[in-house]
PDB file of C-alpha atoms and ligand atoms in Angstrom:
ATOM      1  CA  MET U   1     -17.149   1.500 -12.075  1.00 40.00           C
ATOM      2  CA  ASN U   2     -17.414   0.531  -8.326  1.00 44.00           C
ATOM      3  CA  GLN U   3     -20.216   1.982  -6.749  1.00 44.00           C
ATOM      4  CA  THR U   4     -18.158   2.704  -3.358  1.00 47.00           C
ATOM      5  CA  LEU U   5     -15.797   4.485  -5.459  1.00 47.00           C
ATOM      6  CA  ASN U   6     -18.205   6.327  -7.385  1.00 45.00           C
ATOM      7  CA  ASP U   7     -19.493   7.929  -4.478  1.00 52.00           C
ATOM      8  CA  THR U   8     -16.421   8.525  -3.105  1.00 66.00           C
ATOM      9  CA  VAL U   9     -13.499   9.398  -5.985  1.00 70.00           C
ATOM     10  CA  GLU U  10     -14.130  11.626  -8.620  1.00 69.00           C
ATOM     11  CA  ALA U  11     -12.671  12.681 -11.779  1.00 70.00           C
ATOM     12  CA  GLY U  12     -10.639  15.840 -11.835  1.00 71.00           C
ATOM     13  CA  THR U  13     -10.438  16.247  -8.355  1.00 86.00           C
ATOM     14  CA  TYR U  14      -6.837  16.478  -8.359  1.00 94.00           C
ATOM     15  CA  ARG U  15      -5.598  17.464 -11.552  1.00 94.00           C
ATOM     16  CA  ASP U  16      -1.831  17.416 -10.786  1.00 97.00           C
ATOM     17  CA  LEU U  17      -1.794  13.858 -10.779  1.00 97.00           C
ATOM     18  CA  ARG U  18      -2.826  14.197 -14.773  1.00 97.00           C
ATOM     19  CA  ASP U  19      -0.277  11.844 -16.450  1.00 97.00           C
ATOM     20  CA  LYS U  20       1.769  11.032 -13.626  1.00 98.00           C
ATOM     21  CA  VAL U  21       3.317   7.806 -13.744  1.00 98.00           C
ATOM     22  CA  VAL U  22       1.929   6.074 -10.567  1.00 98.00           C
ATOM     23  CA  LEU U  23       3.319   1.925  -9.353  1.00 98.00           C
ATOM     24  CA  VAL U  24       1.088   0.189  -7.213  1.00 98.00           C
ATOM     25  CA  THR U  25       2.158  -2.748  -6.005  1.00 99.00           C
ATOM     26  CA  GLY U  26      -0.439  -5.310  -4.864  1.00 98.00           C
ATOM     27  CA  GLY U  27      -2.928  -2.903  -6.845  1.00 98.00           C
ATOM     28  CA  ALA U  28      -4.946  -6.290  -8.855  1.00 98.00           C
ATOM     29  CA  SER U  29      -7.063  -7.106  -5.286  1.00 97.00           C
ATOM     30  CA  GLY U  30      -8.353  -5.280  -2.167  1.00 97.00           C
ATOM     31  CA  ILE U  31      -6.683  -2.132  -1.494  1.00 98.00           C
ATOM     32  CA  GLY U  32      -4.358  -1.702  -4.123  1.00 98.00           C
ATOM     33  CA  LEU U  33      -7.121  -2.044  -6.583  1.00 98.00           C
ATOM     34  CA  ALA U  34      -9.243   0.750  -5.062  1.00 98.00           C
ATOM     35  CA  ILE U  35      -5.727   2.776  -4.977  1.00 98.00           C
ATOM     36  CA  ALA U  36      -4.985   2.221  -8.845  1.00 98.00           C
ATOM     37  CA  ARG U  37      -8.841   3.067  -9.798  1.00 97.00           C
ATOM     38  CA  ALA U  38      -8.391   5.887  -7.793  1.00 97.00           C
ATOM     39  CA  PHE U  39      -5.536   7.150  -9.612  1.00 97.00           C
ATOM     40  CA  ALA U  40      -6.771   6.270 -13.169  1.00 97.00           C
ATOM     41  CA  VAL U  41     -10.324   8.136 -12.893  1.00 95.00           C
ATOM     42  CA  ASN U  42      -7.780  10.816 -12.113  1.00 96.00           C
ATOM     43  CA  ASP U  43      -5.915  10.439 -15.565  1.00 95.00           C
ATOM     44  CA  SER U  44      -2.864   9.352 -13.820  1.00 97.00           C
ATOM     45  CA  ARG U  45      -0.743   6.469 -15.718  1.00 98.00           C
ATOM     46  CA  VAL U  46      -1.202   3.328 -13.400  1.00 98.00           C
ATOM     47  CA  VAL U  47       1.164   0.425 -13.061  1.00 98.00           C
ATOM     48  CA  ILE U  48       0.022  -2.311 -10.852  1.00 98.00           C
ATOM     49  CA  VAL U  49       2.108  -5.359 -10.142  1.00 98.00           C
ATOM     50  CA  GLY U  50       1.489  -8.602  -8.875  1.00 98.00           C
ATOM     51  CA  ARG U  51       2.460 -12.386  -8.759  1.00 98.00           C
ATOM     52  CA  ASP U  52      -1.651 -13.822 -10.273  1.00 98.00           C
ATOM     53  CA  LYS U  53      -1.549 -13.146 -13.953  1.00 97.00           C
ATOM     54  CA  GLY U  54      -5.494 -13.946 -14.055  1.00 98.00           C
ATOM     55  CA  ARG U  55      -6.101 -11.564 -11.345  1.00 97.00           C
ATOM     56  CA  LEU U  56      -4.259  -8.805 -12.573  1.00 98.00           C
ATOM     57  CA  GLU U  57      -6.017  -9.177 -16.396  1.00 97.00           C
ATOM     58  CA  ARG U  58      -9.075  -9.069 -14.830  1.00 97.00           C
ATOM     59  CA  ALA U  59      -8.061  -5.969 -12.564  1.00 98.00           C
ATOM     60  CA  GLY U  60      -6.714  -4.590 -15.670  1.00 97.00           C
ATOM     61  CA  VAL U  61     -10.447  -4.663 -17.615  1.00 97.00           C
ATOM     62  CA  GLU U  62     -11.786  -3.356 -14.174  1.00 96.00           C
ATOM     63  CA  ILE U  63      -9.896  -0.471 -14.228  1.00 96.00           C
ATOM     64  CA  GLY U  64      -9.664   0.200 -17.550  1.00 89.00           C
ATOM     65  CA  GLY U  65      -8.247   3.112 -19.781  1.00 79.00           C
ATOM     66  CA  ASN U  66      -5.096   4.071 -18.900  1.00 80.00           C
ATOM     67  CA  VAL U  67      -3.350   0.577 -17.002  1.00 96.00           C
ATOM     68  CA  ASN U  68       0.025  -1.187 -17.552  1.00 98.00           C
ATOM     69  CA  CYS U  69      -0.014  -4.841 -15.713  1.00 98.00           C
ATOM     70  CA  ILE U  70       2.955  -6.287 -14.505  1.00 98.00           C
ATOM     71  CA  ARG U  71       3.451  -9.724 -13.585  1.00 98.00           C
ATOM     72  CA  PHE U  72       6.315  -9.640 -10.780  1.00 98.00           C
ATOM     73  CA  ASP U  73       6.932 -11.428  -7.761  1.00 98.00           C
ATOM     74  CA  LEU U  74       8.601  -8.750  -5.040  1.00 98.00           C
ATOM     75  CA  ASN U  75      10.432 -11.216  -3.477  1.00 98.00           C
ATOM     76  CA  GLU U  76      12.926 -11.509  -6.399  1.00 98.00           C
ATOM     77  CA  ILE U  77      14.558  -8.735  -4.612  1.00 98.00           C
ATOM     78  CA  GLY U  78      17.604  -9.061  -7.310  1.00 98.00           C
ATOM     79  CA  ARG U  79      15.333  -8.353  -9.679  1.00 98.00           C
ATOM     80  CA  LEU U  80      13.544  -4.982  -8.776  1.00 98.00           C
ATOM     81  CA  PRO U  81      16.118  -2.860 -10.661  1.00 98.00           C
ATOM     82  CA  GLU U  82      14.821  -4.577 -13.850  1.00 98.00           C
ATOM     83  CA  LEU U  83      11.014  -3.953 -13.034  1.00 98.00           C
ATOM     84  CA  VAL U  84      11.839  -0.360 -12.169  1.00 98.00           C
ATOM     85  CA  ALA U  85      13.595  -0.654 -15.738  1.00 98.00           C
ATOM     86  CA  THR U  86      10.079  -2.408 -17.695  1.00 98.00           C
ATOM     87  CA  VAL U  87       7.958   0.501 -16.038  1.00 98.00           C
ATOM     88  CA  ARG U  88      10.391   3.440 -17.322  1.00 98.00           C
ATOM     89  CA  SER U  89      10.282   1.619 -20.403  1.00 97.00           C
ATOM     90  CA  ASN U  90       7.280   1.124 -21.081  1.00 96.00           C
ATOM     91  CA  VAL U  91       5.280   4.058 -19.367  1.00 98.00           C
ATOM     92  CA  GLY U  92       8.112   6.498 -18.077  1.00 98.00           C
ATOM     93  CA  GLU U  93       9.584   7.572 -14.540  1.00 98.00           C
ATOM     94  CA  ILE U  94       8.152   6.678 -11.701  1.00 98.00           C
ATOM     95  CA  ASP U  95       6.849  10.172  -9.856  1.00 99.00           C
ATOM     96  CA  VAL U  96       4.578   8.331  -7.180  1.00 99.00           C
ATOM     97  CA  LEU U  97       5.458   4.593  -5.735  1.00 99.00           C
ATOM     98  CA  VAL U  98       2.361   2.750  -3.676  1.00 99.00           C
ATOM     99  CA  ASN U  99       4.209   0.348  -1.448  1.00 99.00           C
ATOM    100  CA  ASN U 100       0.913  -1.601  -1.280  1.00 98.00           C
ATOM    101  CA  ALA U 101       1.475  -5.519  -1.238  1.00 98.00           C
ATOM    102  CA  GLY U 102       1.879  -7.313   1.914  1.00 98.00           C
ATOM    103  CA  ILE U 103       1.068 -10.518   3.168  1.00 97.00           C
ATOM    104  CA  ASN U 104      -0.093 -11.934   6.605  1.00 95.00           C
ATOM    105  CA  LEU U 105       0.704 -14.790   8.827  1.00 96.00           C
ATOM    106  CA  LYS U 106      -1.878 -15.328  12.041  1.00 93.00           C
ATOM    107  CA  LYS U 107      -0.117 -17.770  14.249  1.00 96.00           C
ATOM    108  CA  ASP U 108       0.957 -17.859  17.822  1.00 98.00           C
ATOM    109  CA  ALA U 109       4.345 -16.187  18.136  1.00 98.00           C
ATOM    110  CA  LEU U 110       5.989 -19.536  19.674  1.00 98.00           C
ATOM    111  CA  GLU U 111       5.056 -21.497  16.659  1.00 98.00           C
ATOM    112  CA  VAL U 112       6.208 -19.298  14.134  1.00 98.00           C
ATOM    113  CA  SER U 113       9.596 -20.539  12.680  1.00 98.00           C
ATOM    114  CA  VAL U 114      12.575 -18.534  11.317  1.00 98.00           C
ATOM    115  CA  GLU U 115      11.444 -18.904   7.696  1.00 98.00           C
ATOM    116  CA  GLU U 116       7.979 -17.887   8.358  1.00 98.00           C
ATOM    117  CA  PHE U 117       9.184 -14.770  10.257  1.00 98.00           C
ATOM    118  CA  GLU U 118      11.827 -14.540   7.330  1.00 98.00           C
ATOM    119  CA  ASN U 119       9.285 -14.983   4.449  1.00 98.00           C
ATOM    120  CA  ILE U 120       6.814 -11.898   5.852  1.00 98.00           C
ATOM    121  CA  ILE U 121       9.699  -9.415   6.552  1.00 98.00           C
ATOM    122  CA  ARG U 122      11.277 -10.305   2.955  1.00 98.00           C
ATOM    123  CA  THR U 123       7.587  -8.971   1.295  1.00 98.00           C
ATOM    124  CA  ASN U 124       6.397  -6.565   3.678  1.00 98.00           C
ATOM    125  CA  GLN U 125       9.577  -5.161   4.632  1.00 98.00           C
ATOM    126  CA  THR U 126      12.945  -5.996   2.756  1.00 98.00           C
ATOM    127  CA  ALA U 127      10.854  -5.556  -0.905  1.00 99.00           C
ATOM    128  CA  VAL U 128       9.651  -2.361   0.128  1.00 99.00           C
ATOM    129  CA  PHE U 129      13.021  -0.881   1.109  1.00 98.00           C
ATOM    130  CA  GLU U 130      14.636  -2.282  -2.077  1.00 98.00           C
ATOM    131  CA  LEU U 131      11.591  -1.125  -4.604  1.00 99.00           C
ATOM    132  CA  SER U 132      12.010   2.298  -2.741  1.00 99.00           C
ATOM    133  CA  LYS U 133      15.503   2.679  -3.323  1.00 98.00           C
ATOM    134  CA  GLU U 134      15.223   1.368  -6.757  1.00 98.00           C
ATOM    135  CA  VAL U 135      12.457   4.207  -7.447  1.00 98.00           C
ATOM    136  CA  GLY U 136      14.086   6.483  -5.076  1.00 98.00           C
ATOM    137  CA  LYS U 137      17.201   6.830  -7.312  1.00 98.00           C
ATOM    138  CA  SER U 138      15.234   8.485  -9.976  1.00 98.00           C
ATOM    139  CA  MET U 139      13.088  10.540  -7.959  1.00 98.00           C
ATOM    140  CA  VAL U 140      15.860  11.913  -5.722  1.00 98.00           C
ATOM    141  CA  ALA U 141      18.051  12.408  -9.121  1.00 98.00           C
ATOM    142  CA  ARG U 142      14.929  14.209 -10.966  1.00 98.00           C
ATOM    143  CA  GLY U 143      14.152  16.445  -7.625  1.00 98.00           C
ATOM    144  CA  SER U 144      10.793  14.991  -7.460  1.00 98.00           C
ATOM    145  CA  GLY U 145       8.451  12.090  -6.169  1.00 98.00           C
ATOM    146  CA  ASN U 146       6.054  10.302  -3.650  1.00 98.00           C
ATOM    147  CA  VAL U 147       6.310   7.437  -1.614  1.00 99.00           C
ATOM    148  CA  ILE U 148       2.984   6.139  -0.007  1.00 99.00           C
ATOM    149  CA  MET U 149       3.907   2.811   2.238  1.00 99.00           C
ATOM    150  CA  ILE U 150       1.111   0.799   3.864  1.00 98.00           C
ATOM    151  CA  SER U 151       1.437  -0.044   7.665  1.00 98.00           C
ATOM    152  CA  SER U 152      -1.545  -1.603   9.402  1.00 98.00           C
ATOM    153  CA  MET U 153      -2.746  -1.203  13.096  1.00 97.00           C
ATOM    154  CA  ALA U 154      -0.871  -3.636  14.055  1.00 97.00           C
ATOM    155  CA  SER U 155       1.815  -1.096  14.217  1.00 97.00           C
ATOM    156  CA  GLN U 156      -0.404   1.399  16.504  1.00 95.00           C
ATOM    157  CA  TYR U 157      -1.054  -1.337  19.346  1.00 96.00           C
ATOM    158  CA  GLY U 158      -0.366  -5.203  19.942  1.00 96.00           C
ATOM    159  CA  ILE U 159      -2.364  -7.454  18.487  1.00 94.00           C
ATOM    160  CA  PRO U 160      -1.901 -10.965  18.836  1.00 95.00           C
ATOM    161  CA  LYS U 161      -0.739 -13.721  16.751  1.00 95.00           C
ATOM    162  CA  VAL U 162       0.847 -11.439  13.963  1.00 97.00           C
ATOM    163  CA  VAL U 163       4.234 -11.131  15.294  1.00 98.00           C
ATOM    164  CA  ALA U 164       6.016 -11.197  12.117  1.00 98.00           C
ATOM    165  CA  TYR U 165       3.086  -9.060  10.155  1.00 98.00           C
ATOM    166  CA  THR U 166       3.515  -6.484  13.331  1.00 98.00           C
ATOM    167  CA  ALA U 167       7.680  -6.563  13.137  1.00 98.00           C
ATOM    168  CA  SER U 168       7.317  -5.897   9.347  1.00 99.00           C
ATOM    169  CA  LYS U 169       4.789  -3.035   9.434  1.00 98.00           C
ATOM    170  CA  SER U 170       6.424  -1.402  12.475  1.00 98.00           C
ATOM    171  CA  ALA U 171       9.474  -1.101  10.403  1.00 98.00           C
ATOM    172  CA  VAL U 172       7.420   0.444   7.101  1.00 99.00           C
ATOM    173  CA  GLU U 173       6.582   3.179   9.750  1.00 98.00           C
ATOM    174  CA  GLY U 174      10.370   3.585  10.447  1.00 98.00           C
ATOM    175  CA  MET U 175      11.883   3.349   7.079  1.00 98.00           C
ATOM    176  CA  THR U 176       8.851   6.423   6.381  1.00 99.00           C
ATOM    177  CA  ARG U 177      10.417   8.825   9.156  1.00 98.00           C
ATOM    178  CA  ALA U 178      14.155   7.633   8.177  1.00 98.00           C
ATOM    179  CA  LEU U 179      13.754   8.188   4.051  1.00 99.00           C
ATOM    180  CA  ALA U 180      11.317  11.515   4.392  1.00 99.00           C
ATOM    181  CA  VAL U 181      14.539  13.216   6.206  1.00 98.00           C
ATOM    182  CA  GLU U 182      16.729  11.838   3.775  1.00 98.00           C
ATOM    183  CA  TRP U 183      15.207  12.366   1.029  1.00 98.00           C
ATOM    184  CA  SER U 184      12.856  15.678   1.995  1.00 98.00           C
ATOM    185  CA  ARG U 185      15.466  18.374   0.801  1.00 98.00           C
ATOM    186  CA  HIS U 186      15.613  16.508  -2.799  1.00 98.00           C
ATOM    187  CA  GLY U 187      11.938  17.262  -3.322  1.00 98.00           C
ATOM    188  CA  VAL U 188      10.841  13.742  -2.361  1.00 99.00           C
ATOM    189  CA  ARG U 189       8.197  12.868  -0.207  1.00 99.00           C
ATOM    190  CA  VAL U 190       7.653   9.614   1.787  1.00 99.00           C
ATOM    191  CA  ASN U 191       4.409   8.963   3.740  1.00 99.00           C
ATOM    192  CA  CYS U 192       2.961   6.312   5.190  1.00 99.00           C
ATOM    193  CA  ILE U 193      -0.733   5.254   5.671  1.00 99.00           C
ATOM    194  CA  ALA U 194      -1.959   3.030   8.547  1.00 98.00           C
ATOM    195  CA  PRO U 195      -5.711   1.098   7.221  1.00 98.00           C
ATOM    196  CA  GLY U 196      -7.813   0.324  10.272  1.00 97.00           C
ATOM    197  CA  PHE U 197      -9.858  -2.605   9.589  1.00 96.00           C
ATOM    198  CA  ILE U 198     -10.792  -2.835   5.825  1.00 97.00           C
ATOM    199  CA  ARG U 199     -13.367  -4.977   4.005  1.00 94.00           C
ATOM    200  CA  THR U 200     -11.058  -7.066   1.692  1.00 91.00           C
ATOM    201  CA  ALA U 201     -10.116 -10.516   0.919  1.00 85.00           C
ATOM    202  CA  MET U 202      -7.310 -10.251   3.304  1.00 77.00           C
ATOM    203  CA  SER U 203      -9.615  -8.726   6.624  1.00 84.00           C
ATOM    204  CA  SER U 204     -12.235 -11.263   5.681  1.00 83.00           C
ATOM    205  CA  THR U 205      -9.930 -14.297   6.167  1.00 80.00           C
ATOM    206  CA  ALA U 206      -8.450 -12.973   9.240  1.00 77.00           C
ATOM    207  CA  LEU U 207     -12.093 -11.710  10.727  1.00 87.00           C
ATOM    208  CA  ASP U 208     -14.779 -13.824   9.459  1.00 85.00           C
ATOM    209  CA  ASN U 209     -13.247 -17.029  11.011  1.00 84.00           C
ATOM    210  CA  ASP U 210     -12.578 -15.006  14.359  1.00 87.00           C
ATOM    211  CA  PRO U 211     -16.187 -13.846  14.733  1.00 89.00           C
ATOM    212  CA  GLU U 212     -14.803 -12.919  18.743  1.00 90.00           C
ATOM    213  CA  ARG U 213     -12.195 -11.045  16.959  1.00 88.00           C
ATOM    214  CA  LYS U 214     -14.176  -9.301  14.640  1.00 91.00           C
ATOM    215  CA  ILE U 215     -16.407  -8.002  17.641  1.00 93.00           C
ATOM    216  CA  ARG U 216     -13.670  -6.838  19.344  1.00 92.00           C
ATOM    217  CA  VAL U 217     -12.155  -4.709  15.874  1.00 94.00           C
ATOM    218  CA  LEU U 218     -16.144  -3.649  15.833  1.00 94.00           C
ATOM    219  CA  SER U 219     -16.362  -2.193  19.160  1.00 95.00           C
ATOM    220  CA  ARG U 220     -13.214  -0.582  19.639  1.00 94.00           C
ATOM    221  CA  THR U 221     -14.024   1.029  15.969  1.00 97.00           C
ATOM    222  CA  PRO U 222     -15.672   4.491  16.843  1.00 97.00           C
ATOM    223  CA  ALA U 223     -17.353   4.652  13.341  1.00 97.00           C
ATOM    224  CA  GLY U 224     -18.928   1.322  14.010  1.00 95.00           C
ATOM    225  CA  ARG U 225     -17.868  -0.625  10.933  1.00 94.00           C
ATOM    226  CA  LEU U 226     -15.173  -1.788   8.518  1.00 95.00           C
ATOM    227  CA  GLY U 227     -13.130   0.817   6.046  1.00 97.00           C
ATOM    228  CA  GLU U 228     -13.450   0.332   2.707  1.00 97.00           C
ATOM    229  CA  PRO U 229     -10.724   0.253   0.455  1.00 97.00           C
ATOM    230  CA  SER U 230     -11.856   3.442  -1.250  1.00 97.00           C
ATOM    231  CA  ASP U 231     -11.483   5.299   2.147  1.00 97.00           C
ATOM    232  CA  VAL U 232      -7.571   4.267   1.931  1.00 98.00           C
ATOM    233  CA  ALA U 233      -7.423   5.370  -1.958  1.00 98.00           C
ATOM    234  CA  ASN U 234      -8.847   9.069  -0.949  1.00 97.00           C
ATOM    235  CA  ALA U 235      -5.830   9.323   1.060  1.00 98.00           C
ATOM    236  CA  ALA U 236      -3.368   7.882  -1.261  1.00 98.00           C
ATOM    237  CA  LEU U 237      -4.438  10.528  -3.624  1.00 98.00           C
ATOM    238  CA  PHE U 238      -4.371  13.125  -1.437  1.00 97.00           C
ATOM    239  CA  LEU U 239      -0.565  12.573  -0.029  1.00 98.00           C
ATOM    240  CA  ALA U 240       0.249  11.951  -3.901  1.00 98.00           C
ATOM    241  CA  SER U 241      -1.061  15.272  -4.001  1.00 98.00           C
ATOM    242  CA  ARG U 242       0.307  19.176  -4.430  1.00 97.00           C
ATOM    243  CA  LYS U 243      -2.600  19.301  -1.747  1.00 96.00           C
ATOM    244  CA  SER U 244      -0.285  17.655   0.738  1.00 98.00           C
ATOM    245  CA  LYS U 245       2.932  19.190  -0.623  1.00 98.00           C
ATOM    246  CA  TYR U 246       4.532  20.314   3.227  1.00 98.00           C
ATOM    247  CA  ILE U 247       3.925  16.860   4.504  1.00 98.00           C
ATOM    248  CA  THR U 248       6.174  14.508   4.690  1.00 98.00           C
ATOM    249  CA  GLY U 249       7.334  11.544   6.885  1.00 99.00           C
ATOM    250  CA  VAL U 250       3.939  11.420   8.825  1.00 98.00           C
ATOM    251  CA  VAL U 251       1.853   8.196   9.537  1.00 98.00           C
ATOM    252  CA  LEU U 252      -1.871   8.639   8.950  1.00 98.00           C
ATOM    253  CA  PRO U 253      -4.390   6.559  10.249  1.00 98.00           C
ATOM    254  CA  VAL U 254      -7.590   5.840   8.255  1.00 98.00           C
ATOM    255  CA  ASP U 255      -9.549   3.527  10.392  1.00 98.00           C
ATOM    256  CA  GLY U 256     -12.710   5.027  11.556  1.00 98.00           C
ATOM    257  CA  GLY U 257     -11.334   6.127  14.734  1.00 98.00           C
ATOM    258  CA  ASN U 258      -9.952   2.326  15.595  1.00 97.00           C
ATOM    259  CA  SER U 259      -6.082   3.581  16.746  1.00 97.00           C
ATOM    260  CA  VAL U 260      -7.700   5.873  19.826  1.00 96.00           C
ATOM    261  CA  GLY U 261     -11.059   3.721  20.330  1.00 93.00           C
ATOM    262  CA  PHE U 262     -11.384   3.172  24.019  1.00 85.00           C
TER     263      PHE U 262
HETATM  264  P1  NDP I   1      -4.792  -8.604  -0.784  1.00 87.42           P
HETATM  265  O1  NDP I   1      -4.409  -9.702  -0.067  1.00 87.42           O
HETATM  266  O2  NDP I   1      -6.284  -8.623  -1.368  1.00 87.42           O
HETATM  267  O3  NDP I   1      -3.708  -7.716  -1.269  1.00 87.42           O
HETATM  268  C1  NDP I   1      -2.488  -8.075  -0.976  1.00 87.42           C
HETATM  269  C2  NDP I   1      -1.778  -7.706  -2.699  1.00 87.42           C
HETATM  270  O4  NDP I   1      -0.258  -8.057  -2.600  1.00 87.42           O
HETATM  271  C3  NDP I   1      -2.334  -9.015  -3.497  1.00 87.42           C
HETATM  272  O5  NDP I   1      -2.323  -8.020  -5.116  1.00 87.42           O
HETATM  273  C4  NDP I   1      -0.849  -9.934  -3.866  1.00 87.42           C
HETATM  274  O6  NDP I   1      -0.901 -10.066  -5.315  1.00 87.42           O
HETATM  275  C5  NDP I   1       0.292  -8.942  -3.579  1.00 87.42           C
HETATM  276  N1  NDP I   1       1.505  -9.467  -3.397  1.00 87.42           N
HETATM  277  C6  NDP I   1       1.859  -9.947  -2.025  1.00 87.42           C
HETATM  278  N2  NDP I   1       2.951 -10.658  -2.284  1.00 87.42           N
HETATM  279  C7  NDP I   1       3.438 -10.540  -3.358  1.00 87.42           C
HETATM  280  C8  NDP I   1       4.378 -10.483  -4.283  1.00 87.42           C
HETATM  281  N3  NDP I   1       5.315 -11.167  -3.592  1.00 87.42           N
HETATM  282  N4  NDP I   1       4.624  -9.913  -5.112  1.00 87.42           N
HETATM  283  C9  NDP I   1       3.947  -9.410  -6.050  1.00 87.42           C
HETATM  284  N5  NDP I   1       2.464  -8.841  -5.517  1.00 87.42           N
HETATM  285  C10 NDP I   1       2.258  -9.677  -3.735  1.00 87.42           C
HETATM  286  O7  NDP I   1      -4.936  -7.774   0.734  1.00 87.42           O
HETATM  287  P2  NDP I   1      -5.388  -6.056   1.509  1.00 87.42           P
HETATM  288  O8  NDP I   1      -5.969  -5.287  -0.091  1.00 87.42           O
HETATM  289  O9  NDP I   1      -6.249  -6.155   2.414  1.00 87.42           O
HETATM  290  O10 NDP I   1      -3.971  -5.245   1.244  1.00 87.42           O
HETATM  291  C11 NDP I   1      -3.485  -4.354   1.181  1.00 87.42           C
HETATM  292  C12 NDP I   1      -2.256  -3.912   2.002  1.00 87.42           C
HETATM  293  O11 NDP I   1      -3.195  -3.103   3.106  1.00 87.42           O
HETATM  294  C13 NDP I   1      -1.435  -4.962   2.538  1.00 87.42           C
HETATM  295  O12 NDP I   1      -0.061  -4.138   2.965  1.00 87.42           O
HETATM  296  C14 NDP I   1      -2.040  -4.981   4.261  1.00 87.42           C
HETATM  297  O13 NDP I   1      -1.316  -5.352   4.686  1.00 87.42           O
HETATM  298  C15 NDP I   1      -2.443  -3.866   4.364  1.00 87.42           C
HETATM  299  N6  NDP I   1      -3.683  -3.597   5.309  1.00 87.42           N
HETATM  300  C16 NDP I   1      -4.829  -4.541   5.063  1.00 87.42           C
HETATM  301  C17 NDP I   1      -6.189  -4.115   5.964  1.00 87.42           C
HETATM  302  C18 NDP I   1      -6.858  -4.405   5.628  1.00 87.42           C
HETATM  303  O14 NDP I   1      -7.864  -4.562   6.847  1.00 87.42           O
HETATM  304  N7  NDP I   1      -7.323  -5.293   4.480  1.00 87.42           N
HETATM  305  C19 NDP I   1      -5.413  -3.489   7.612  1.00 87.42           C
HETATM  306  C20 NDP I   1      -4.073  -2.921   7.543  1.00 87.42           C
HETATM  307  C21 NDP I   1      -3.673  -2.774   6.412  1.00 87.42           C
HETATM  308  P3  NDP I   1      -0.358 -11.772  -5.955  1.00 87.42           P
HETATM  309  O15 NDP I   1      -1.142 -12.514  -4.487  1.00 87.42           O
HETATM  310  O16 NDP I   1      -1.280 -11.734  -7.175  1.00 87.42           O
HETATM  311  O17 NDP I   1       0.873 -11.983  -5.646  1.00 87.42           O
END
């Protein structure tokens, strides 16, 4: 078990999450892996989705216990109903959907081609909507469910060289509010976490090759450090649990104060 997670996520903290079926996209690495582990620690029945078979298998072993790994490319939008049907027949109806999978592209806006732009939008925005819709159908019919989106600091303020990513993550925050108001009366809550700069492979690629950006990030983060994936996982547990039962449509920054940093 990861030490950081051990320090901060305790088994049984959220008893109402026991036996809940939790689908975490991109759950084989980084933030998604921490989220999957946190739900598993709380005895949820966890399903993780990703494209890389080896990474999924390693994550399955690391999470241990009650986890199902499904190899699936979320860009195959037309096959998303098949993914949801597979989860239903292998594990059960989805109680919590965590739309965590995402990709980034760091490039000057003037250099971004329409294909590159659309590729980011497809994974980070269109697939998120279609999967939420597919899972939402049965949540609305059953009168309960929880959808958790993951956005970014890129949707809180302007960051250069990530125009497509920023467009997609801003859309995710808008979708959160739109779905929350449509589905609230059906007992389905939709919330979003906006992680600050969290220590993962994705952020290391973006920051380690750009020391100037790293200094800038840390200098405007009052906590004075990068976040840990478990910091985001703890917020996801709270938003999926009954402890947040009157909270819907919010965007919760988990950022060490980065979004309000001077
Ligand atoms: P990672 O790159 O570690 O994780 C992204 C995951 O998404 C991978 O497991 C990847 O698996 C999966 N994925 C990507 N595309 C697809 C696809 N088409 N189909 C299925 N799975 C896919 O990044 P992070 O953990 O850092 O990021 C997780 C989320 O948090 C992202 O949405 C990111 O935008 C967001 N975020 C991260 C921040 C950070 O500082 N790290 C800050 C703000 C937001 P595979 O490649 O095997 O398919």
